[in-house]
Short mmCIF file of C-alpha atoms in Angstrom, two decimals:
data_model
loop_
_atom_site.label_atom_id
_atom_site.label_comp_id
_atom_site.label_asym_id
_atom_site.label_seq_id
_atom_site.Cartn_x
_atom_site.Cartn_y
_atom_site.Cartn_z
CA MET A 78 96.31 57.53 92.23
CA ALA A 79 97.18 61.03 91.09
CA GLU A 80 98.14 63.74 93.52
CA HIS A 81 94.73 65.54 93.56
CA GLY A 82 92.38 62.62 93.90
CA GLY A 83 92.49 61.49 90.25
CA VAL A 84 93.08 58.09 88.75
CA VAL A 85 95.67 57.44 86.07
CA ALA A 86 95.22 54.50 83.64
CA GLY A 87 97.34 53.30 80.76
CA GLY A 88 100.72 54.48 79.70
CA PRO A 89 103.46 55.21 79.08
CA GLU A 90 102.79 56.68 75.59
CA ARG A 91 99.04 57.21 76.15
CA PHE A 92 97.22 57.44 79.43
CA THR A 93 94.05 58.84 80.88
CA LEU A 94 93.79 61.02 83.96
CA SER A 95 90.26 61.01 85.47
CA THR A 96 89.16 63.23 88.33
CA PRO A 97 85.64 63.79 89.65
CA ALA A 98 85.45 66.97 87.57
CA HIS A 99 87.31 66.09 84.36
CA THR A 100 88.90 63.36 82.25
CA MET A 101 91.91 64.06 80.09
CA THR A 102 93.82 61.92 77.69
CA VAL A 103 97.60 62.41 77.52
CA GLU A 104 99.65 61.27 74.58
CA VAL A 105 103.47 61.35 74.44
CA PRO A 106 104.62 60.71 70.80
CA GLU A 107 108.22 61.56 69.80
CA HIS A 108 109.12 65.21 70.62
CA THR A 109 105.50 66.08 71.58
CA ILE A 110 103.16 65.84 74.47
CA ALA A 111 99.47 66.31 73.90
CA PHE A 112 96.61 66.80 76.41
CA GLN A 113 93.10 66.25 75.20
CA GLY A 114 89.92 66.67 77.22
CA GLY A 115 86.50 68.18 77.25
CA TRP A 116 84.46 68.28 74.06
CA TRP A 117 86.88 70.26 71.89
CA TYR A 118 90.28 70.93 73.54
CA ARG A 119 93.62 69.44 72.50
CA GLY A 120 96.80 71.17 73.53
CA GLU A 121 100.10 70.09 71.97
CA TYR A 122 103.59 70.98 73.10
CA ALA A 123 106.37 70.15 70.61
CA VAL A 124 110.11 70.45 71.04
CA GLU A 125 112.31 70.85 68.01
CA PRO A 126 116.15 71.08 68.07
CA ARG A 127 117.71 74.40 66.97
CA SER A 128 121.31 75.33 66.63
CA GLU A 129 120.96 77.78 69.59
CA GLY A 130 119.01 75.34 71.75
CA ALA A 131 115.47 74.11 71.37
CA LEU A 132 112.17 75.53 70.18
CA LEU A 133 109.08 74.73 72.36
CA THR A 134 105.76 75.33 70.55
CA HIS A 135 102.30 75.24 72.07
CA ARG A 136 99.28 74.78 69.83
CA VAL A 137 95.65 74.56 70.81
CA ARG A 138 93.39 72.59 68.44
CA ASN A 139 89.69 72.33 68.16
CA VAL A 140 89.01 68.58 67.99
CA ALA A 141 85.23 68.71 68.45
CA THR A 142 83.43 66.02 66.49
CA ARG A 143 80.05 67.70 66.97
CA GLY A 144 79.28 71.37 67.44
CA ARG A 145 82.72 72.36 66.15
CA TRP A 146 81.30 75.73 65.05
CA GLY A 147 80.37 76.59 68.65
CA VAL A 148 83.87 76.47 70.03
CA PRO A 149 84.97 80.02 68.97
CA LEU A 150 81.57 81.27 70.14
CA ALA A 151 81.75 79.64 73.51
CA ASN A 152 85.37 80.80 74.05
CA ARG A 153 84.29 84.48 73.59
CA PHE A 154 82.64 84.21 76.97
CA PHE A 155 86.03 83.41 78.62
CA PHE A 156 87.28 86.97 78.80
CA GLY A 157 91.06 87.10 79.17
CA LEU A 158 91.57 83.48 78.20
CA ASP A 159 94.14 84.35 75.46
CA ARG A 160 96.17 86.43 77.92
CA SER A 161 95.90 83.81 80.64
CA ALA A 162 97.10 81.08 78.29
CA SER A 163 99.99 83.22 77.15
CA ASP A 164 100.97 84.12 80.71
CA GLY A 165 100.76 80.40 81.73
CA PHE A 166 103.01 79.40 78.80
CA THR A 167 105.55 82.12 79.70
CA ALA A 168 105.56 81.08 83.35
CA GLY A 169 105.97 77.40 82.45
CA LEU A 170 108.78 78.27 80.06
CA ARG A 171 110.59 80.18 82.79
CA ARG A 172 110.17 77.26 85.28
CA ILE A 173 111.69 74.90 82.67
CA GLY A 174 114.61 77.24 82.21
CA ASP A 175 115.09 77.51 85.98
CA GLU A 176 115.00 73.75 86.41
CA LEU A 177 117.43 73.20 83.59
CA GLY A 178 119.63 76.15 84.55
CA CYS A 179 119.40 77.75 81.12
CA ARG A 180 118.16 80.91 79.45
CA THR A 181 114.69 81.01 77.90
CA ARG A 182 113.02 83.59 75.59
CA LEU A 183 109.78 84.04 73.83
CA LEU A 184 109.73 84.54 70.05
#
């Protein structure tokens, strides 16, 4: 049972988190973690080694199998989504740096 009333099934490389409101598939291939849910969303975080540390990249992919054309149109109604996603990524990166005791910066 997940912390907020969800159910986790599968794992460890691929599992599903189901809550009353949403189901999301989580995949953990080498150097990447991907979260996929809803009708179109897939978010991928990848870590690549660099001489000065590591590069963490976040990509959002449209994986809709039907109505793919509607995703950009639907997202226009979510005012501030780009800014909110950027702020969330920045805050997450800072938390990672704090936990690891290292410096972080956005490129």
